[in-house]
XYZ file of C-alpha atoms in Angstrom:
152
model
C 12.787 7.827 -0.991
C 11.315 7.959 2.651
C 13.886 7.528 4.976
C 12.609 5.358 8.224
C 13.034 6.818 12.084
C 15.206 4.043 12.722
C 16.784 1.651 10.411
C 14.790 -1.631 9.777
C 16.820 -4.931 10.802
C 15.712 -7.734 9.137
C 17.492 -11.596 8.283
C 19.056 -9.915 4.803
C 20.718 -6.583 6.498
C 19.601 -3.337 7.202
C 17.002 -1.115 5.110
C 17.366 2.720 5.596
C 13.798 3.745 4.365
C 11.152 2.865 1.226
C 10.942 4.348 -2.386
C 7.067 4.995 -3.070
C 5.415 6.011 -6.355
C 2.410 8.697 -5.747
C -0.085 7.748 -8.218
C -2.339 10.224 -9.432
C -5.319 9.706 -11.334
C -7.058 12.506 -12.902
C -10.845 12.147 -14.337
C -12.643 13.829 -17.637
C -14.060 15.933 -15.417
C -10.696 17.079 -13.750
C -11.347 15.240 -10.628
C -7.853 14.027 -8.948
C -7.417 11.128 -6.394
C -4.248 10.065 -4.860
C -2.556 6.227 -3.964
C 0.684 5.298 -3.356
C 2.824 2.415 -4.150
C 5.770 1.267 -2.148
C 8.318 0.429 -4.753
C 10.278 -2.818 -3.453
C 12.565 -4.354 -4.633
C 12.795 -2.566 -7.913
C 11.298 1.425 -8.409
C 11.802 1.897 -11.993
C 9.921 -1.678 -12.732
C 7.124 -0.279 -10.618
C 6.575 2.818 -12.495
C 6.729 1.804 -15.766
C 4.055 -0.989 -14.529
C 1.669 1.494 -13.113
C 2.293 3.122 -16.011
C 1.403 0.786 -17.916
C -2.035 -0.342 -16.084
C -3.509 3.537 -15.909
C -3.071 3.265 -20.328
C -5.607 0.094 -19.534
C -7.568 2.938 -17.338
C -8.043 5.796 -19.849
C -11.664 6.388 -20.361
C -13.222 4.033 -18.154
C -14.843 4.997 -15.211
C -13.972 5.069 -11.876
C -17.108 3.381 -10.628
C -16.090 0.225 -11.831
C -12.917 -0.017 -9.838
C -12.905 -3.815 -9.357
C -14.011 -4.719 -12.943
C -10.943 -2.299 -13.910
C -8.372 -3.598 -11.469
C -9.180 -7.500 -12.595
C -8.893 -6.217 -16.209
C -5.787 -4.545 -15.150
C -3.931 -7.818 -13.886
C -5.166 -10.157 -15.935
C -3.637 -8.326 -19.113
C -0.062 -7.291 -17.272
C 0.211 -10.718 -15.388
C -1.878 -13.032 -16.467
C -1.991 -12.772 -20.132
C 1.352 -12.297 -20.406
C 2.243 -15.566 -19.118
C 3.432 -15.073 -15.967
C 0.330 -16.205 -14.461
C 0.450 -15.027 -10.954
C 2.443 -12.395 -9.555
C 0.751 -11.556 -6.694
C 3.052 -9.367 -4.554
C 4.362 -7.209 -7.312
C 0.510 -6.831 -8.677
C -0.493 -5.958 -5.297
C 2.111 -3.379 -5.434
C 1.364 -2.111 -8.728
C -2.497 -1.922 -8.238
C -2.842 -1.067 -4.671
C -1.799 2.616 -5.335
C -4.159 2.553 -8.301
C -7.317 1.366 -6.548
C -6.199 3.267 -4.013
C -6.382 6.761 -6.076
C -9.765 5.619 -7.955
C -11.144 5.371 -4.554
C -9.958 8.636 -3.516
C -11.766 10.080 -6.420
C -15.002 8.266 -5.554
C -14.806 9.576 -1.985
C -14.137 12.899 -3.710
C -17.001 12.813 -6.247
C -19.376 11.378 -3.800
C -18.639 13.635 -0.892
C -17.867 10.555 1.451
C -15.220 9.288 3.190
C -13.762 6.337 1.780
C -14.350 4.230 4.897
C -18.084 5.357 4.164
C -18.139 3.649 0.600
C -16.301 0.619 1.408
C -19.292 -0.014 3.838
C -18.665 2.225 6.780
C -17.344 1.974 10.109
C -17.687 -0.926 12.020
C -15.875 -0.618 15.294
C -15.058 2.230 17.206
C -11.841 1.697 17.821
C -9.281 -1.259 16.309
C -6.164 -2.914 17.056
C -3.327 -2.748 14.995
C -0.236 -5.177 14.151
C 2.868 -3.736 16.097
C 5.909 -5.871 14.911
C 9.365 -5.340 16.548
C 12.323 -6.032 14.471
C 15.865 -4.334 16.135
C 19.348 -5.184 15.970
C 20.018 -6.245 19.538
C 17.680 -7.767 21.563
C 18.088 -5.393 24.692
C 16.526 -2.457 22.278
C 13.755 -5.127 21.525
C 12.751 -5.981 24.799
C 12.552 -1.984 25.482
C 10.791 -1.145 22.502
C 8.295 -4.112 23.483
C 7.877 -3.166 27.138
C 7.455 0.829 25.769
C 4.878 -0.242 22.950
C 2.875 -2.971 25.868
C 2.275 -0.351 28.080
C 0.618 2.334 25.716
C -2.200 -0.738 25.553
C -1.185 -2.941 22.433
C -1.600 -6.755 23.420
C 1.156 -9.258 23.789
């Protein structure tokens, strides 16, 4: 559990902080990458999903990261009959692909920015979404994050 800085307001109550799975990946060759999964709404169902998918993983390389995270979903979503599940998937392979591409950047020498087809701005603006409890704390938080340079 990662407790938040300040408690996240939201239309259904208050959330205190996230559970995340670390997923670790380990190659033949004893090569480790790293991912993470955030685990909402339901940790255990998470784990033993990712859990699941990396027994789908064993022996196959990491080079083939998309072929294996298709493969992955189709036979824990799809083929199961559920069809599409595409939040919870995205939750259960995003700390997957995550780690295979933290071993690639590992094996490789690169940094994973490099092998997903490098940089291509210098600098780029990010999504800053305000969500408090009373407005007054809004409007300051707004009017502190405006004038550190994030657009309106």
């Amino acid at each position: 559990y990662v407790p938040y800085k300040t408690p996240f307001y939201w239309a259904r109550g208050t959330i205190g902080g996230a559970e995340v799975v670390l997923v670790e990946i380990t190659t033949d060759t004893g090569v480790s990458g790293f991912g993470e999964s955030v685990t909402a709404p339901d940790g255990i169902a998470l784990k033993r999903t990712i859990d699941r998918a990396a027994e789908l993983m064993i022996g196959r390389s990491p080079y083939h990261g998309r072929v294996l995270m298709r493969e992955v979903y189709t036979a824990l979503f799809r083929a199961q009959g559920i069809c599409s599940a595409p939040r919870f998937g995205s939750q259960v392979l995003c700390g997957l692909e995550m780690a295979l591409w933290d071993v690639l950047g590992k094996v490789t020498n690169q940094p994973v920015h490099a092998l997903l087809g490098g940089s291509e701005h210098k600098s780029k603006k990010v999504l800053n979404r305000l969500m408090r409890k009373r407005q007054r704390r809004t409007n300051n938080e707004y009017l502190k994050t405006y004038s550190r340079g994030y657009p309106r």
